[in-house]
Every structure is written in C-alpha cells, then in structure tokens.
Short mmCIF file of C-alpha atoms in Angstrom, two decimals:
data_model
loop_
_atom_site.label_atom_id
_atom_site.label_comp_id
_atom_site.label_asym_id
_atom_site.label_seq_id
_atom_site.Cartn_x
_atom_site.Cartn_y
_atom_site.Cartn_z
CA MET A 1 -3.49 -0.69 29.66
CA LYS A 2 -1.57 -1.74 26.42
CA LYS A 3 0.83 -0.26 24.84
CA LYS A 4 -1.01 1.46 21.29
CA GLY A 5 0.15 -0.58 18.80
CA GLN A 6 2.17 0.80 15.20
CA PHE A 7 0.69 1.21 11.75
CA ILE A 8 2.85 0.24 9.21
CA CYS A 9 2.06 0.13 5.32
CA ILE A 10 4.03 -1.13 2.12
CA GLU A 11 3.22 0.19 -0.88
CA GLY A 12 4.52 -0.12 -4.59
CA LEU A 13 3.87 -0.68 -8.13
CA ASP A 14 1.68 -3.75 -9.52
CA GLY A 15 3.91 -6.49 -9.20
CA CYS A 16 6.65 -5.29 -6.96
CA GLY A 17 5.82 -8.22 -4.70
CA LYS A 18 4.15 -6.16 -2.25
CA THR A 19 1.69 -8.62 -1.14
CA THR A 20 4.39 -11.51 -0.89
CA GLN A 21 6.70 -9.28 0.97
CA THR A 22 3.72 -7.81 3.57
CA LYS A 23 3.23 -11.31 4.22
CA ILE A 24 6.80 -12.62 4.77
CA LEU A 25 7.16 -9.26 7.11
CA VAL A 26 4.25 -10.15 9.26
CA LYS A 27 5.61 -14.05 9.50
CA LYS A 28 8.73 -12.84 10.45
CA LEU A 29 7.62 -10.71 13.13
CA ARG A 30 5.64 -13.17 14.60
CA LYS A 31 8.47 -14.87 15.18
CA LEU A 32 10.45 -12.23 16.77
CA GLY A 33 7.49 -11.99 19.35
CA TYR A 34 5.60 -8.92 18.01
CA ASP A 35 1.79 -9.39 18.01
CA ALA A 36 1.74 -8.27 14.14
CA VAL A 37 -0.95 -8.83 12.06
CA TYR A 38 -2.00 -8.52 8.07
CA THR A 39 -4.45 -6.51 6.17
CA SER A 40 -4.77 -4.92 2.63
CA GLU A 41 -6.27 -2.35 0.55
CA PRO A 42 -9.19 -2.74 -1.35
CA SER A 43 -10.49 -4.27 1.90
CA LYS A 44 -12.45 -7.41 2.11
CA GLY A 45 -15.53 -5.22 3.17
CA ARG A 46 -18.31 -4.17 0.80
CA ILE A 47 -16.63 -1.32 -0.62
CA GLY A 48 -13.43 -3.13 -1.26
CA ARG A 49 -15.07 -5.79 -2.65
CA PHE A 50 -17.05 -3.46 -4.90
CA ILE A 51 -13.76 -2.11 -6.14
CA GLN A 52 -12.25 -5.26 -7.22
CA SER A 53 -15.34 -6.49 -9.01
CA TYR A 54 -16.25 -2.99 -10.48
CA CYS A 55 -13.24 -0.83 -10.59
CA LEU A 56 -9.94 -3.16 -11.29
CA GLN A 57 -11.40 -6.04 -13.23
CA SER A 58 -13.95 -3.91 -15.62
CA ARG A 59 -12.74 -3.46 -19.01
CA GLN A 60 -12.41 0.12 -19.24
CA ARG A 61 -11.10 2.32 -16.33
CA MET A 62 -13.65 4.43 -14.51
CA SER A 63 -13.34 8.28 -14.06
CA PRO A 64 -10.32 8.66 -11.54
CA VAL A 65 -12.52 11.04 -9.29
CA VAL A 66 -15.12 8.07 -8.48
CA GLU A 67 -11.56 5.98 -8.17
CA ALA A 68 -9.94 8.49 -5.65
CA LEU A 69 -13.87 8.60 -3.65
CA LEU A 70 -14.53 4.76 -3.44
CA PHE A 71 -11.27 4.10 -2.73
CA ALA A 72 -11.16 6.93 0.42
CA ALA A 73 -14.50 5.50 1.36
CA ASP A 74 -13.29 1.82 1.56
CA ARG A 75 -10.06 3.42 3.87
CA VAL A 76 -12.78 4.74 6.33
CA GLU A 77 -14.57 1.69 6.81
CA HIS A 78 -11.09 -0.45 6.51
CA LEU A 79 -9.71 1.72 9.90
CA ARG A 80 -12.49 1.66 11.56
CA ASN A 81 -13.73 -1.81 10.94
CA GLU A 82 -10.24 -3.82 11.06
CA VAL A 83 -7.16 -1.38 11.56
CA VAL A 84 -8.08 0.68 14.73
CA PRO A 85 -9.38 -1.92 16.55
CA ALA A 86 -6.27 -3.92 16.47
CA LEU A 87 -4.07 -1.09 17.16
CA GLU A 88 -6.19 -0.23 20.45
CA LYS A 89 -5.33 -4.04 21.00
CA GLY A 90 -1.30 -2.92 21.07
CA GLN A 91 -1.03 -4.99 17.48
CA LEU A 92 1.34 -4.20 14.88
CA VAL A 93 -0.52 -3.68 11.76
CA VAL A 94 0.81 -4.38 8.28
CA SER A 95 -0.78 -2.94 5.57
CA ASP A 96 -0.58 -4.16 1.69
CA ARG A 97 -1.09 -0.77 0.08
CA TYR A 98 -2.63 1.77 1.89
CA VAL A 99 -3.33 6.28 1.02
CA TYR A 100 -0.13 6.69 -0.93
CA SER A 101 -1.88 4.21 -3.27
CA SER A 102 -4.34 6.49 -3.77
CA LEU A 103 -2.11 9.49 -4.17
CA ALA A 104 0.26 7.39 -6.46
CA TYR A 105 -2.44 5.82 -8.92
CA GLN A 106 -5.20 8.31 -8.94
CA GLY A 107 -2.33 11.24 -9.19
CA ALA A 108 -1.06 9.39 -11.98
CA ALA A 109 -4.22 9.91 -13.99
CA GLY A 110 -4.15 13.52 -13.52
CA LEU A 111 -6.03 14.16 -10.32
CA ASP A 112 -4.55 17.16 -7.83
CA LEU A 113 -2.52 15.49 -5.21
CA LYS A 114 -3.76 18.31 -2.70
CA TRP A 115 -7.36 17.21 -3.40
CA ILE A 116 -6.76 13.25 -2.64
CA GLU A 117 -4.48 14.88 0.22
CA THR A 118 -7.69 16.52 1.26
CA LEU A 119 -9.85 13.79 0.70
CA ASN A 120 -7.87 11.76 2.97
CA ALA A 121 -7.39 14.01 5.19
CA ASN A 122 -9.68 12.55 8.27
CA VAL A 123 -7.80 8.90 7.86
CA LEU A 124 -5.12 7.59 10.22
CA SER A 125 -1.53 8.20 9.06
CA PRO A 126 0.92 5.58 9.31
CA ASP A 127 3.38 5.17 11.62
CA LEU A 128 6.37 3.90 8.77
CA ALA A 129 5.48 3.71 4.92
CA ILE A 130 7.72 1.94 2.57
CA PHE A 131 7.62 2.07 -0.72
CA LEU A 132 9.21 -0.78 -2.68
CA ASP A 133 11.07 0.38 -5.75
CA ILE A 134 11.40 -1.77 -8.80
CA ASP A 135 11.83 -0.81 -12.72
CA PRO A 136 8.11 -0.99 -14.31
CA TYR A 137 9.06 -3.12 -17.13
CA LYS A 138 10.16 -5.93 -14.50
CA ALA A 139 6.93 -5.48 -12.52
CA LEU A 140 4.57 -5.66 -15.82
CA ARG A 141 6.44 -9.09 -16.45
CA ARG A 142 5.33 -10.45 -13.20
CA LEU A 143 1.64 -9.96 -13.58
CA LYS A 144 -0.36 -12.57 -14.91
CA PRO A 145 -2.22 -12.55 -18.14
CA LYS A 146 -5.50 -10.85 -16.93
CA LYS A 147 -4.26 -7.49 -15.92
CA SER A 148 -6.17 -5.13 -14.13
CA VAL A 149 -7.13 -1.80 -15.76
CA MET A 150 -4.21 -0.03 -14.03
CA GLU A 151 -1.92 -2.62 -15.14
CA ASN A 152 0.19 -0.99 -18.06
CA LEU A 153 3.43 0.28 -18.65
CA GLU A 154 2.42 4.51 -18.93
CA THR A 155 0.38 3.93 -15.95
CA GLN A 156 2.84 2.07 -13.58
CA GLN A 157 5.55 4.76 -15.23
CA LYS A 158 3.95 7.60 -13.84
CA VAL A 159 2.61 5.96 -10.86
CA ARG A 160 6.33 5.57 -9.98
CA GLU A 161 7.02 8.94 -10.02
CA VAL A 162 4.35 10.12 -8.15
CA TYR A 163 5.72 7.01 -5.29
CA VAL A 164 9.38 8.36 -6.14
CA ASN A 165 8.33 12.54 -5.05
CA TYR A 166 6.96 11.13 -1.57
CA VAL A 167 10.26 9.39 -1.06
CA LYS A 168 12.08 12.67 -1.57
CA LYS A 169 9.30 14.27 0.70
CA GLY A 170 10.54 11.95 3.21
CA LYS A 171 6.86 10.54 3.48
CA LEU A 172 8.27 7.08 2.69
CA THR A 173 11.02 4.89 3.05
CA ARG A 174 12.51 3.65 -0.41
CA ILE A 175 13.72 -0.27 -0.69
CA ASP A 176 15.26 -1.67 -3.67
CA GLY A 177 12.81 -4.32 -4.78
CA ASN A 178 15.07 -5.56 -7.66
CA ASP A 179 16.63 -8.07 -5.63
CA THR A 180 15.78 -11.18 -4.62
CA ILE A 181 12.68 -12.39 -2.60
CA GLU A 182 15.24 -13.24 0.68
CA LYS A 183 17.23 -10.03 -0.04
CA VAL A 184 14.27 -7.64 -0.51
CA SER A 185 12.27 -9.31 2.76
CA GLY A 186 15.64 -8.90 4.81
CA SER A 187 16.08 -5.16 3.76
CA ILE A 188 12.47 -4.67 4.80
CA LEU A 189 12.73 -6.66 8.05
CA GLY A 190 15.72 -4.35 8.82
CA VAL A 191 14.08 -0.65 8.52
CA VAL A 192 10.88 -2.15 10.56
CA GLN A 193 13.40 -3.24 13.27
CA SER A 194 15.29 0.16 13.55
CA PHE A 195 11.82 1.87 13.27
CA LEU A 196 10.79 -0.28 16.24
CA ARG A 197 14.05 0.11 18.50
CA ASN A 198 13.61 3.79 17.79
CA LEU A 199 10.42 3.76 19.63
CA SER A 200 11.71 2.39 23.15
#
C-alpha cells in the first residue's frame, strides 16, 4: 500500500510570484525524485471557471459573502476531483492558493474570519502552508494593466495583514518574496525539503 501523499499550498498577494514559484517548486521536486503535481485555485472545474469569469474579471466586486461561498464550493470540488485522488496515489500535491486565500481576501473585505473558517471546516488541512510575503506596492507594479477586482493597493494591504496574522499564529510559514526568483525559489525548496525530511 502506497504511503499517503503530502499536500502543500503556497499563498500570497496578487503579483507576489506565487504561480511562478509554485511551478518552479514542482519542477525541482520532480528532479529530486518526488512525484509532485501542480494545481491551483480557483480550479479548472465548472465553479472555478465561473469564479474567474464572473467574479475576478467583473467590473465591480460582488458580495464578499458570495465570493466566500463560491470559493468554498470550488474548493470542495477541487479536493474531490484533483487533490484527494492524487494524495491517495501517494503524490506530492502543490497548490497555487488554497483556503488561506479565502481567509485573507474575504477577511480583508470585512467578513468574520471565524465564519470563513467554519465554512471551510470540512476541507482538507494542508500539511505545509507557505506565505510568499512581498511589499504590496511592489506586487501591484508586477501586475498587468488589466487587473482583477481585488488587485488594488488598499485591498492588498489588508490581505497582507490577514496573512501575517496567520504567520504569527504558526499556521503559515513566511518566506521573503522580495528577492530574485532564484533566491526565493531556493528558500521555498529549503523549507519544503526540511518539512519532507522531518516526515521520515
């Protein structure tokens, strides 16, 4: 019987380099012999595609309550269709965003964090959650001119505050994302390797 896989998520502000770093991490882990797979939220499923089209790319941000409900629904579907089957095969799943994104983004919009946590109480907890921290000004400068409804300075500053609080609580491992791509990817790999070594 194969050993259960491990579930890692990488979190951060829009423009922090999260997607780039998640994909680099998966490639490096594969080179080291791990059966690593990349995934992301919103997912590629029906709910995830709806979120991309009608929530993130709309002209006006919808109710944070609706956002939280949609993201939670997409998360359940994402876990069932992609994450859990991969973990059952013993794979190392690395997700570009997960539950802490809901806590950070909808929490920054004024929703009660306890309510968001309750809404996501039945989803799988990540084995390792990394927060790629970057200055919000720098993050926004990296983004394309066509921004989503959440990609503005005020929102990103509030989002960062929520993430930092979860770092302080020991739920997220902070990595400085302000350095070069190579140095940041080295830092992330170091944290992941240390985590994996401690499993054995």
